[in-house]
Amino acid sequence: MTRLAVRPYSIRQSELLAQQGLHPVMARLVTARGLTNARDLSTELDALIAPKELLHIDDAAMFLADAIEAEQKIVIVADYDCDGATACAVALRGLRALGAQVDYIVPNRFEYGYGLTPEIVELTAREKSPDIIVTVDNGIASIAGVAAANERGIEVLVTDHHLPGDALPDAAVIVNPNQPGCTFPSKNLAGVGVMFYTLLALRAELRLREHFDAATQPRLDALLDLVALGTVADVVKLDANNRILVAQGLKRIRAGRAHAGIAALLRVAARDARSVSPFDLGFAVGPRLNAAGRLADMSLGIECLLTDDPLRAQAIAEQLDAINRERRVIEAGMQDAALASLDSIDPRDSATLALFNPDWHQGVIGIVASRLKEKFYRPTITFAPAGDGMIKGSGRSIPGFHLRDALDLVSKRHPDLIDKFGGHAMAAGLSLKETGFDAFVAAFEQVGKEWLTPAQLEQVLETDGELEAAYCSLDFIALMDSQVWGQGFAPPLFCDVFRVRNQRILKERHLKLQLEKDGRQFDAIWFNHADSLPEQARVAYRLDINEYNGVSKVQLLVEYAEQA
């Protein structure tokens, strides 16, 4: 059940922002998203929170500067998703530019699992012989792995953004905005953002040591397209600080200064780099990069981001595109199987969903969990076999249900049930014995019933209310596109009552509409929806530009509609 609701906002605050020079509709939109000052919309780099506010970042800078001066060998241990891949590429490119001897390793997720495990330390020591390991987008929960590195005389710098457990690893330095005692104002940095900040601090330390001056120092802003991609793809909240990082990355891409790999991934996804949006990064580039980690080896994705050869980048991007198409086929089959398994169950009777299928692929369970969560609006975990009698689960949640904390509570109540777990409020992963699946389902459902009310299990689609017809224009769309919208700073979604003048089905999947309001007609389309609308409909929509034969026209992208 979906219910439409208008985002509340302060009319007085909106008027104050309009007096500061903001377009009146834009003032309303950003006020409804919690902004109180026009300065919060700045996307200039000098508005970034200073690196020094990250706990231990000065220690990390000195640690890395000492390693560079001692010519020690650094190895990056990366995670296998888009955030991990971009963080790895940023670390390699940045550290090399700053004079470090650096290599990387990205473990196969199916052999070694997640994080810096003792097995990964052994593999890294055997294949790379490092003096120092730097983790990116992982490590905060790697207590055993860091201990194994310490036993081998390998020092570890952890850069991560995931929530810590009850204890921290005994690393040389930890940089994580979510570690205890860190007062960094933006807790929403992605792993790639944490690594970028670490490089900024390292460069400042090397300036103090006179390796270069402000005029001759390496340009780290060249890495911002990678930072933007990882930040958007990891679906972290786009607070003011993250919006600056993303906006600056988009600016580089639109200006034709993207790294060869990102440019190639945009081409294979048929997206125009000159008008690239956060949506393109999150739904076109990110999935193609993620596909490597899901089905194959993320080193292929990292190599795409590391090469400066456009031809090699294009060849790798085409490989990633083919892997992504394979991933879609696997995902579709798993989703069909999941829906079939729910035929005898009414999800509305449950607060949570947890499903296991011995034929599922563990590289795709996270996407399937996301799709089921969207369909049934329940915290959802899907499991696949992980070998040796173990199963691996990937979960997605809804607002008001902190998934990692829920798993923590299950683990505390049933100490022998979950082997290991970790993650965020909205996404988390875990592993357990296949024989414990039924017990986990019951324990997870119990937490869901305790924490979630019926109102929280009703999907509310927040809109920005009505939009005057005069603002359904190309100029107003350009104004909205000048801002960065995404997770936690939702793209504008308007809602109006229209007369449905005409409707037809395209390709047996999409509803093409002609709508009318106040005597003005609008083209609209509802993708992946084939049911017709009543003559009068309340429609929630986004503004979009439809380009055909060189002509640009306003089009409404329908997200939801109901009887008016």
Coordinates of C-alpha atoms in Angstrom, one line a residue:
M1 CA 0.0 0.0 0.0
T2 CA 1.4 3.4 -1.0
R3 CA 0.3 6.7 0.4
L4 CA 1.1 10.1 -1.0
A5 CA 2.2 12.8 1.4
V6 CA 3.5 16.4 0.8
R7 CA 6.9 17.1 2.4
P8 CA 6.4 19.7 5.2
Y9 CA 8.4 22.9 5.0
S10 CA 8.6 26.3 6.7
I11 CA 7.0 29.0 4.5
R12 CA 8.9 31.6 6.5
Q13 CA 12.2 29.9 6.0
S14 CA 11.4 29.4 2.3
E15 CA 10.7 33.1 1.9
L16 CA 14.0 34.0 3.7
L17 CA 15.9 31.8 1.2
A18 CA 14.1 33.4 -1.7
Q19 CA 15.1 36.8 -0.3
Q20 CA 18.8 35.5 -0.4
G21 CA 18.3 35.2 -4.2
L22 CA 17.0 31.6 -4.6
H23 CA 14.3 30.9 -7.1
P24 CA 11.0 30.7 -5.1
V25 CA 10.3 27.0 -6.0
M26 CA 13.9 26.0 -5.4
A27 CA 13.7 27.8 -2.0
R28 CA 10.6 25.7 -1.2
L29 CA 12.3 22.5 -2.4
V30 CA 15.5 22.9 -0.4
T31 CA 13.7 24.1 2.8
A32 CA 11.7 20.9 2.7
R33 CA 15.0 19.0 2.7
G34 CA 16.3 20.8 5.8
L35 CA 18.4 23.6 4.4
T36 CA 18.3 26.9 6.2
N37 CA 20.9 28.9 4.5
A38 CA 21.7 29.5 0.8
R39 CA 25.4 28.9 1.6
D40 CA 24.5 25.2 2.2
L41 CA 24.0 24.9 -1.5
S42 CA 27.5 26.0 -2.3
T43 CA 29.4 23.3 -4.3
E44 CA 32.8 25.0 -4.3
L45 CA 35.7 23.0 -3.0
D46 CA 36.6 25.7 -0.4
A47 CA 33.3 24.9 1.3
L48 CA 34.4 21.3 2.2
I49 CA 34.8 20.4 5.8
A50 CA 38.5 20.6 6.7
P51 CA 40.4 17.3 6.8
K52 CA 41.8 18.1 10.3
E53 CA 38.3 17.5 11.7
L54 CA 38.7 13.8 11.0
L55 CA 40.0 11.9 14.1
H56 CA 43.6 10.6 13.6
I57 CA 43.9 12.0 10.1
D58 CA 47.1 13.9 11.0
D59 CA 48.5 10.6 12.4
A60 CA 47.6 8.9 9.1
A61 CA 49.3 11.7 7.1
M62 CA 52.5 11.4 9.1
F63 CA 52.4 7.6 9.0
L64 CA 52.1 7.6 5.2
A65 CA 54.6 10.5 4.8
D66 CA 57.1 8.5 6.8
A67 CA 56.4 5.4 4.6
I68 CA 57.1 7.5 1.5
E69 CA 60.3 8.8 2.8
A70 CA 61.5 5.4 3.9
E71 CA 60.5 3.9 0.5
Q72 CA 58.3 1.3 2.1
K73 CA 56.0 -0.8 0.0
I74 CA 52.3 -0.1 0.5
V75 CA 49.5 -2.4 -0.6
I76 CA 45.9 -1.4 -0.8
V77 CA 43.3 -4.0 0.2
A78 CA 40.1 -3.0 -1.4
D79 CA 36.4 -4.0 -1.1
Y80 CA 34.7 -5.5 -4.1
D81 CA 31.9 -3.0 -4.7
C82 CA 31.9 0.3 -6.6
D83 CA 32.8 2.3 -3.5
G84 CA 35.7 -0.1 -2.8
A85 CA 36.9 0.0 -6.5
T86 CA 36.8 3.8 -6.7
A87 CA 38.5 4.1 -3.3
C88 CA 41.2 1.8 -4.5
A89 CA 41.7 3.7 -7.7
V90 CA 41.8 7.0 -5.8
A91 CA 44.3 5.6 -3.3
L92 CA 46.6 4.2 -6.0
R93 CA 46.5 7.3 -8.2
G94 CA 46.8 9.7 -5.3
L95 CA 49.6 7.9 -3.5
R96 CA 51.6 7.3 -6.6
A97 CA 51.3 11.0 -7.5
L98 CA 52.6 11.8 -4.0
G99 CA 55.6 9.6 -4.4
A100 CA 54.6 6.3 -2.7
Q101 CA 55.5 2.8 -3.8
V102 CA 52.0 1.3 -3.9
D103 CA 50.2 -1.8 -5.3
Y104 CA 46.8 -3.3 -4.6
I105 CA 44.9 -6.5 -4.1
V106 CA 41.2 -7.1 -4.2
P107 CA 40.3 -10.5 -2.8
N108 CA 37.8 -12.7 -4.6
R109 CA 34.6 -12.3 -2.5
F110 CA 33.6 -15.9 -3.0
E111 CA 37.0 -17.3 -1.7
Y112 CA 37.9 -14.8 1.0
G113 CA 34.8 -13.0 2.0
Y114 CA 34.6 -9.4 3.2
G115 CA 37.2 -7.3 4.9
L116 CA 40.8 -7.8 5.9
T117 CA 40.7 -11.4 7.0
P118 CA 43.7 -13.4 8.2
E119 CA 43.5 -15.4 4.9
I120 CA 43.7 -12.1 2.9
V121 CA 46.7 -11.0 5.0
E122 CA 48.4 -14.3 4.2
L123 CA 47.6 -13.9 0.5
T124 CA 48.8 -10.3 0.5
A125 CA 52.0 -11.2 2.3
R126 CA 52.7 -14.1 -0.1
E127 CA 51.9 -12.2 -3.3
K128 CA 52.9 -8.6 -2.6
S129 CA 55.3 -8.6 0.4
P130 CA 54.1 -5.3 1.8
D131 CA 55.5 -3.2 4.6
I132 CA 52.2 -1.5 5.1
I133 CA 48.6 -2.5 4.3
V134 CA 46.0 0.3 3.8
T135 CA 42.4 -0.8 3.8
V136 CA 39.9 1.1 1.8
D137 CA 36.1 0.8 2.4
N138 CA 36.7 -2.0 4.9
G139 CA 38.8 -2.9 7.9
I140 CA 36.9 -1.4 10.9
A141 CA 35.6 -4.8 11.8
S142 CA 38.8 -6.7 10.8
I143 CA 40.1 -7.4 14.3
A144 CA 41.6 -10.9 13.5
G145 CA 43.0 -9.7 10.2
V146 CA 44.8 -6.7 11.6
A147 CA 46.2 -9.0 14.4
A148 CA 47.5 -11.4 11.7
A149 CA 49.2 -8.6 9.9
N150 CA 50.8 -7.3 13.1
E151 CA 52.1 -10.8 13.8
R152 CA 53.9 -10.7 10.4
G153 CA 55.3 -7.3 11.1
I154 CA 53.0 -5.6 8.6
E155 CA 51.5 -2.3 9.8
V156 CA 47.9 -1.5 9.0
L157 CA 46.2 1.8 8.2
V158 CA 42.4 1.4 8.2
T159 CA 40.4 3.8 6.2
D160 CA 36.7 3.0 6.3
H161 CA 33.3 4.4 6.9
H162 CA 31.3 1.4 8.1
L163 CA 29.9 1.4 11.6
P164 CA 32.4 -0.2 14.2
G165 CA 31.6 -3.1 16.5
D166 CA 32.2 -3.2 20.2
A167 CA 35.9 -3.4 19.7
L168 CA 38.3 -1.8 17.2
P169 CA 41.2 -3.5 15.4
D170 CA 44.7 -2.9 16.8
A171 CA 45.8 -0.9 13.7
A172 CA 48.6 1.6 13.5
V173 CA 46.0 4.3 12.6
I174 CA 42.2 4.3 12.0
V175 CA 40.5 7.0 9.9
N176 CA 36.7 6.6 10.0
P177 CA 34.2 9.3 10.7
N178 CA 32.0 6.8 12.5
Q179 CA 34.6 5.6 15.0
P180 CA 34.2 6.5 18.7
G181 CA 35.4 10.0 19.5
C182 CA 35.4 11.3 15.9
T183 CA 33.5 14.7 15.8
F184 CA 33.7 15.0 12.0
P185 CA 30.4 16.8 11.1
S186 CA 29.6 14.6 8.1
K187 CA 29.2 11.0 9.2
N188 CA 28.1 10.1 5.6
L189 CA 31.5 10.0 3.8
A190 CA 31.7 7.0 1.5
G191 CA 34.9 4.9 1.7
V192 CA 36.2 6.7 -1.4
G193 CA 35.6 10.0 0.4
V194 CA 37.5 8.9 3.5
M195 CA 40.5 7.9 1.2
F196 CA 40.3 11.3 -0.6
Y197 CA 40.4 13.1 2.7
T198 CA 43.4 11.0 3.8
L199 CA 45.2 12.1 0.6
L200 CA 44.4 15.7 1.2
A201 CA 46.0 15.5 4.7
L202 CA 49.0 13.6 3.4
R203 CA 49.6 16.2 0.7
A204 CA 49.5 18.9 3.4
E205 CA 52.0 17.0 5.5
L206 CA 54.4 16.5 2.6
R207 CA 54.1 20.3 1.9
L208 CA 55.3 20.9 5.5
R209 CA 58.2 18.5 4.8
E210 CA 59.0 20.6 1.7
H211 CA 58.5 17.7 -0.8
F212 CA 56.7 20.4 -2.9
D213 CA 55.0 23.7 -2.4
A214 CA 51.5 24.9 -3.2
A215 CA 52.5 25.7 -6.8
T216 CA 54.1 22.4 -7.6
Q217 CA 52.0 19.9 -5.5
P218 CA 50.0 17.2 -7.3
R219 CA 46.4 18.1 -8.2
L220 CA 44.2 15.9 -6.2
D221 CA 41.0 17.5 -7.6
A222 CA 41.7 15.3 -10.7
L223 CA 40.4 12.4 -8.6
L224 CA 37.0 13.9 -8.0
D225 CA 35.2 12.1 -10.8
L226 CA 36.1 8.8 -9.1
V227 CA 35.1 10.2 -5.7
A228 CA 31.7 11.3 -7.1
L229 CA 31.1 7.8 -8.7
G230 CA 31.8 5.9 -5.5
T231 CA 29.8 8.3 -3.3
V232 CA 26.7 8.1 -5.4
A233 CA 27.0 4.3 -6.1
D234 CA 27.3 3.5 -2.4
V235 CA 24.0 5.3 -1.7
V236 CA 25.3 7.3 1.2
K237 CA 23.4 10.4 2.3
L238 CA 24.2 13.3 0.1
D239 CA 24.7 15.9 2.9
A240 CA 26.2 19.3 2.1
N241 CA 29.8 17.9 2.2
N242 CA 29.0 14.9 -0.1
R243 CA 27.1 17.2 -2.5
I244 CA 30.2 19.2 -3.0
L245 CA 32.3 16.1 -3.8
V246 CA 29.7 14.9 -6.2
A247 CA 29.1 18.2 -7.9
Q248 CA 32.8 18.8 -8.4
G249 CA 33.2 15.3 -9.9
L250 CA 30.2 15.8 -12.2
K251 CA 31.7 19.1 -13.3
R252 CA 34.9 17.4 -14.4
I253 CA 33.0 14.7 -16.3
R254 CA 30.8 17.2 -18.1
A255 CA 33.9 19.2 -19.1
G256 CA 35.4 16.1 -20.8
R257 CA 38.0 15.6 -18.0
A258 CA 36.8 12.3 -16.7
H259 CA 39.3 9.4 -16.4
A260 CA 39.3 7.1 -19.4
G261 CA 37.4 4.3 -17.5
I262 CA 34.5 6.5 -16.4
A263 CA 34.2 8.0 -19.9
A264 CA 34.2 4.5 -21.4
L265 CA 31.6 3.2 -18.9
L266 CA 29.3 6.1 -19.8
R267 CA 29.7 5.3 -23.5
V268 CA 28.8 1.6 -23.1
A269 CA 25.8 2.7 -21.0
A270 CA 24.7 5.1 -23.8
R271 CA 24.9 8.2 -21.5
D272 CA 26.1 11.6 -22.6
A273 CA 29.0 12.7 -20.5
R274 CA 28.3 16.4 -21.2
S275 CA 25.0 16.1 -19.3
V276 CA 25.8 13.4 -16.8
S277 CA 23.7 13.3 -13.6
P278 CA 24.0 11.5 -10.3
F279 CA 21.3 9.2 -11.6
D280 CA 23.6 8.2 -14.5
L281 CA 26.4 7.4 -12.0
G282 CA 24.1 5.4 -9.7
F283 CA 22.1 3.5 -12.2
A284 CA 24.3 3.2 -15.3
V285 CA 28.0 3.4 -14.4
G286 CA 27.9 2.0 -10.9
P287 CA 26.0 -1.3 -11.7
R288 CA 28.5 -2.1 -14.6
L289 CA 31.4 -1.6 -12.3
N290 CA 29.7 -3.6 -9.5
A291 CA 29.0 -6.4 -11.9
A292 CA 32.7 -7.4 -11.9
G293 CA 32.7 -7.8 -8.1
R294 CA 29.3 -9.6 -8.1
L295 CA 30.1 -12.3 -10.8
A296 CA 33.8 -12.2 -11.6
D297 CA 36.8 -10.3 -10.1
M298 CA 36.6 -6.6 -9.1
S299 CA 40.2 -6.2 -10.2
L300 CA 38.8 -5.9 -13.8
G301 CA 36.7 -2.9 -12.6
I302 CA 39.7 -1.4 -10.8
E303 CA 41.9 -1.8 -13.9
C304 CA 39.2 0.1 -15.9
L305 CA 39.5 3.0 -13.5
L306 CA 43.3 2.9 -13.5
T307 CA 44.1 2.8 -17.2
D308 CA 44.8 6.1 -19.0
D309 CA 44.6 4.3 -22.4
P310 CA 41.2 5.1 -23.9
L311 CA 41.2 2.0 -26.1
R312 CA 42.0 -0.3 -23.2
A313 CA 39.4 1.4 -21.1
Q314 CA 36.8 0.9 -23.8
A315 CA 37.7 -2.8 -24.1
I316 CA 37.3 -3.3 -20.3
A317 CA 34.1 -1.3 -20.2
E318 CA 32.6 -3.6 -22.9
Q319 CA 33.6 -6.6 -20.8
L320 CA 32.0 -5.1 -17.8
D321 CA 28.8 -4.3 -19.8
A322 CA 28.6 -8.0 -20.9
I323 CA 29.1 -9.2 -17.3
N324 CA 26.3 -6.8 -16.2
R325 CA 23.9 -8.2 -18.8
E326 CA 24.7 -11.7 -17.4
R327 CA 24.0 -10.3 -13.9
R328 CA 20.6 -9.0 -15.0
V329 CA 19.6 -12.5 -16.3
I330 CA 20.7 -14.2 -13.1
E331 CA 18.9 -11.5 -11.0
A332 CA 15.7 -11.9 -13.0
G333 CA 15.6 -15.6 -12.4
M334 CA 16.3 -15.2 -8.7
Q335 CA 13.6 -12.6 -8.4
D336 CA 11.1 -14.9 -10.1
A337 CA 12.0 -17.7 -7.7
A338 CA 11.8 -15.4 -4.7
L339 CA 8.3 -14.2 -5.7
A340 CA 7.2 -17.8 -6.4
S341 CA 8.3 -18.8 -2.9
L342 CA 6.1 -16.0 -1.5
D343 CA 3.0 -17.3 -3.3
S344 CA 1.8 -19.1 -0.2
I345 CA 2.8 -16.3 2.1
D346 CA 1.3 -12.9 2.5
P347 CA 4.2 -10.5 3.3
R348 CA 1.7 -8.1 4.9
D349 CA 1.4 -10.6 7.7
S350 CA 5.2 -10.2 8.5
A351 CA 7.4 -7.3 9.6
T352 CA 10.4 -8.7 7.8
L353 CA 11.4 -11.0 4.9
A354 CA 14.2 -13.6 4.9
L355 CA 14.6 -16.0 2.0
F356 CA 17.1 -18.7 1.1
N357 CA 17.5 -20.7 -2.1
P358 CA 20.2 -23.2 -2.6
D359 CA 20.4 -22.3 -6.3
W360 CA 20.9 -18.6 -5.8
H361 CA 24.2 -16.7 -6.6
Q362 CA 25.7 -14.9 -3.7
G363 CA 27.0 -12.1 -5.9
V364 CA 23.4 -11.0 -6.8
I365 CA 21.5 -11.5 -3.5
G366 CA 21.9 -7.9 -2.5
I367 CA 20.2 -6.7 -5.6
V368 CA 17.4 -9.2 -5.2
A369 CA 16.9 -8.1 -1.6
S370 CA 16.7 -4.5 -2.8
R371 CA 14.0 -5.4 -5.4
L372 CA 11.9 -7.3 -2.9
K373 CA 12.3 -4.6 -0.3
E374 CA 11.0 -2.1 -2.9
K375 CA 8.1 -4.3 -3.8
F376 CA 6.9 -5.4 -0.4
Y377 CA 8.3 -2.5 1.8
R378 CA 9.8 -4.8 4.4
P379 CA 13.4 -5.2 5.7
T380 CA 14.6 -8.0 3.5
I381 CA 17.5 -10.4 3.6
T382 CA 18.2 -12.9 0.9
F383 CA 20.6 -15.8 1.3
A384 CA 22.7 -18.0 -1.0
P385 CA 25.0 -20.9 -0.4
A386 CA 28.6 -20.0 0.7
G387 CA 30.1 -23.5 0.9
D388 CA 31.0 -25.8 3.8
G389 CA 27.4 -25.7 5.1
M390 CA 27.4 -21.9 5.4
I391 CA 25.0 -19.4 3.8
K392 CA 25.6 -15.8 3.1
G393 CA 22.9 -13.1 3.4
S394 CA 22.6 -9.6 2.0
G395 CA 19.9 -7.3 3.4
R396 CA 18.2 -4.0 2.6
S397 CA 16.1 -2.0 5.0
I398 CA 13.4 0.7 5.2
P399 CA 13.5 3.9 7.2
G400 CA 13.1 3.4 10.9
F401 CA 14.7 -0.1 11.0
H402 CA 18.5 0.0 11.5
L403 CA 19.5 -3.2 9.8
R404 CA 23.0 -3.6 11.3
D405 CA 21.7 -2.9 14.9
A406 CA 18.9 -5.5 14.3
L407 CA 21.5 -8.1 13.4
D408 CA 23.5 -7.1 16.4
L409 CA 20.5 -7.6 18.6
V410 CA 19.8 -11.0 17.0
S411 CA 23.4 -12.0 17.6
K412 CA 23.3 -10.9 21.3
R413 CA 20.1 -12.9 21.9
H414 CA 21.3 -15.9 20.1
P415 CA 25.1 -15.9 20.4
D416 CA 25.7 -19.0 18.4
L417 CA 23.4 -18.2 15.5
I418 CA 25.3 -15.6 13.3
D419 CA 28.8 -16.3 12.3
K420 CA 29.6 -12.7 11.4
F421 CA 27.8 -9.6 10.3
G422 CA 28.3 -5.9 9.5
G423 CA 27.0 -2.9 7.5
H424 CA 24.9 0.2 7.8
A425 CA 21.4 1.2 8.8
M426 CA 20.0 0.5 5.3
A427 CA 22.2 -2.3 4.1
A428 CA 24.0 -5.1 5.9
G429 CA 25.4 -8.6 5.3
L430 CA 25.9 -11.7 7.4
S431 CA 26.8 -15.3 7.3
L432 CA 25.4 -18.3 9.3
K433 CA 25.1 -22.1 9.1
E434 CA 22.4 -23.3 6.7
T435 CA 21.0 -25.4 9.6
G436 CA 20.4 -22.1 11.5
F437 CA 18.3 -20.4 8.8
D438 CA 14.9 -21.1 10.3
A439 CA 16.0 -20.0 13.7
F440 CA 17.4 -16.8 12.2
V441 CA 14.1 -16.1 10.3
A442 CA 12.2 -16.3 13.6
A443 CA 14.7 -14.2 15.5
F444 CA 14.8 -11.5 12.8
E445 CA 11.0 -11.4 12.6
Q446 CA 10.8 -11.0 16.3
V447 CA 13.0 -7.9 16.2
G448 CA 10.9 -6.5 13.3
K449 CA 7.7 -6.9 15.2
E450 CA 9.3 -5.2 18.3
W451 CA 10.7 -2.3 16.3
L452 CA 8.3 -1.6 13.5
T453 CA 4.7 -0.2 13.8
P454 CA 2.0 -0.8 11.2
A455 CA 2.4 2.8 10.1
Q456 CA 6.1 2.3 9.4
L457 CA 5.3 -0.7 7.2
E458 CA 3.1 1.5 5.0
Q459 CA 5.1 3.0 2.2
V460 CA 4.8 6.8 2.1
L461 CA 5.8 8.5 -1.1
E462 CA 6.8 12.0 -0.2
T463 CA 6.2 14.7 -2.9
D464 CA 6.8 18.4 -3.2
G465 CA 3.1 19.1 -3.9
E466 CA 1.8 21.0 -6.9
L467 CA 3.9 22.8 -9.5
E468 CA 2.6 25.7 -11.4
A469 CA 2.4 24.9 -15.1
A470 CA 4.6 27.9 -16.0
Y471 CA 7.5 26.1 -14.3
C472 CA 7.2 23.0 -16.4
S473 CA 9.9 24.4 -18.7
L474 CA 13.3 23.6 -20.0
D475 CA 14.8 26.5 -18.1
F476 CA 13.4 25.4 -14.8
I477 CA 14.6 21.8 -15.4
A478 CA 18.1 23.3 -16.1
L479 CA 17.9 25.2 -12.7
M480 CA 17.0 22.0 -10.9
D481 CA 19.8 20.1 -12.7
S482 CA 22.3 22.6 -11.3
Q483 CA 21.9 21.0 -7.9
V484 CA 23.0 17.6 -6.8
W485 CA 20.1 15.4 -5.8
G486 CA 20.2 11.8 -4.4
Q487 CA 20.1 9.8 -1.3
G488 CA 19.0 11.9 1.7
F489 CA 18.5 14.9 -0.6
A490 CA 15.6 13.5 -2.7
P491 CA 15.2 14.7 -6.3
P492 CA 12.1 16.9 -6.7
L493 CA 8.9 14.9 -7.0
F494 CA 5.7 16.9 -7.8
C495 CA 2.1 15.8 -7.5
D496 CA -0.9 17.2 -9.4
V497 CA -4.3 16.1 -10.5
F498 CA -4.5 15.7 -14.3
R499 CA -7.1 14.8 -16.9
V500 CA -5.8 11.7 -18.8
R501 CA -6.4 12.7 -22.5
N502 CA -4.7 9.7 -24.1
Q503 CA -2.8 6.6 -23.0
R504 CA -1.2 3.6 -24.8
I505 CA 1.3 0.8 -24.1
L506 CA 4.8 0.9 -25.5
K507 CA 6.8 -2.3 -26.0
E508 CA 4.2 -4.1 -23.8
R509 CA 5.9 -2.6 -20.7
H510 CA 5.6 1.2 -20.5
L511 CA 2.5 3.5 -20.2
K512 CA 2.7 6.5 -22.6
L513 CA 0.4 9.3 -21.6
Q514 CA -1.0 12.6 -22.6
L515 CA -2.1 14.6 -19.6
E516 CA -3.9 17.9 -19.2
K517 CA -4.0 20.5 -16.5
D518 CA -5.4 24.0 -16.7
G519 CA -5.8 23.7 -20.4
R520 CA -2.2 22.8 -21.0
Q521 CA -1.1 19.4 -22.2
F522 CA 1.9 17.4 -21.1
D523 CA 3.6 14.3 -22.5
A524 CA 4.3 11.7 -19.8
I525 CA 5.6 8.1 -19.4
W526 CA 5.4 5.6 -16.7
F527 CA 8.2 3.1 -17.2
N528 CA 7.6 -0.6 -16.3
H529 CA 3.9 0.0 -15.7
A530 CA 1.2 -1.2 -18.2
D531 CA -2.1 -0.7 -16.3
S532 CA -4.2 2.1 -17.6
L533 CA -5.2 5.2 -15.5
P534 CA -8.7 6.5 -14.8
E535 CA -9.8 9.7 -16.6
Q536 CA -8.9 11.9 -13.6
A537 CA -5.7 10.9 -11.8
R538 CA -3.5 12.2 -9.1
V539 CA 0.0 11.8 -10.5
A540 CA 3.4 11.9 -8.8
Y541 CA 6.0 12.9 -11.3
R542 CA 9.5 14.2 -12.0
L543 CA 10.4 16.7 -14.7
D544 CA 12.5 15.4 -17.5
I545 CA 13.7 16.4 -21.0
N546 CA 12.8 14.2 -23.9
E547 CA 15.1 14.7 -26.9
Y548 CA 13.9 13.4 -30.3
N549 CA 15.2 14.4 -33.7
G550 CA 17.1 17.3 -32.3
V551 CA 14.0 18.8 -30.5
S552 CA 13.9 19.0 -26.7
K553 CA 10.6 18.9 -24.9
V554 CA 9.5 18.7 -21.3
Q555 CA 8.3 15.2 -20.3
L556 CA 6.8 14.0 -17.0
L557 CA 8.3 10.8 -15.6
V558 CA 5.5 9.2 -13.6
E559 CA 6.4 7.5 -10.4
Y560 CA 2.9 6.8 -9.0
A561 CA -0.7 7.5 -9.9
E562 CA -4.1 6.9 -8.3
Q563 CA -7.7 7.8 -8.8
A564 CA -8.2 11.5 -8.2

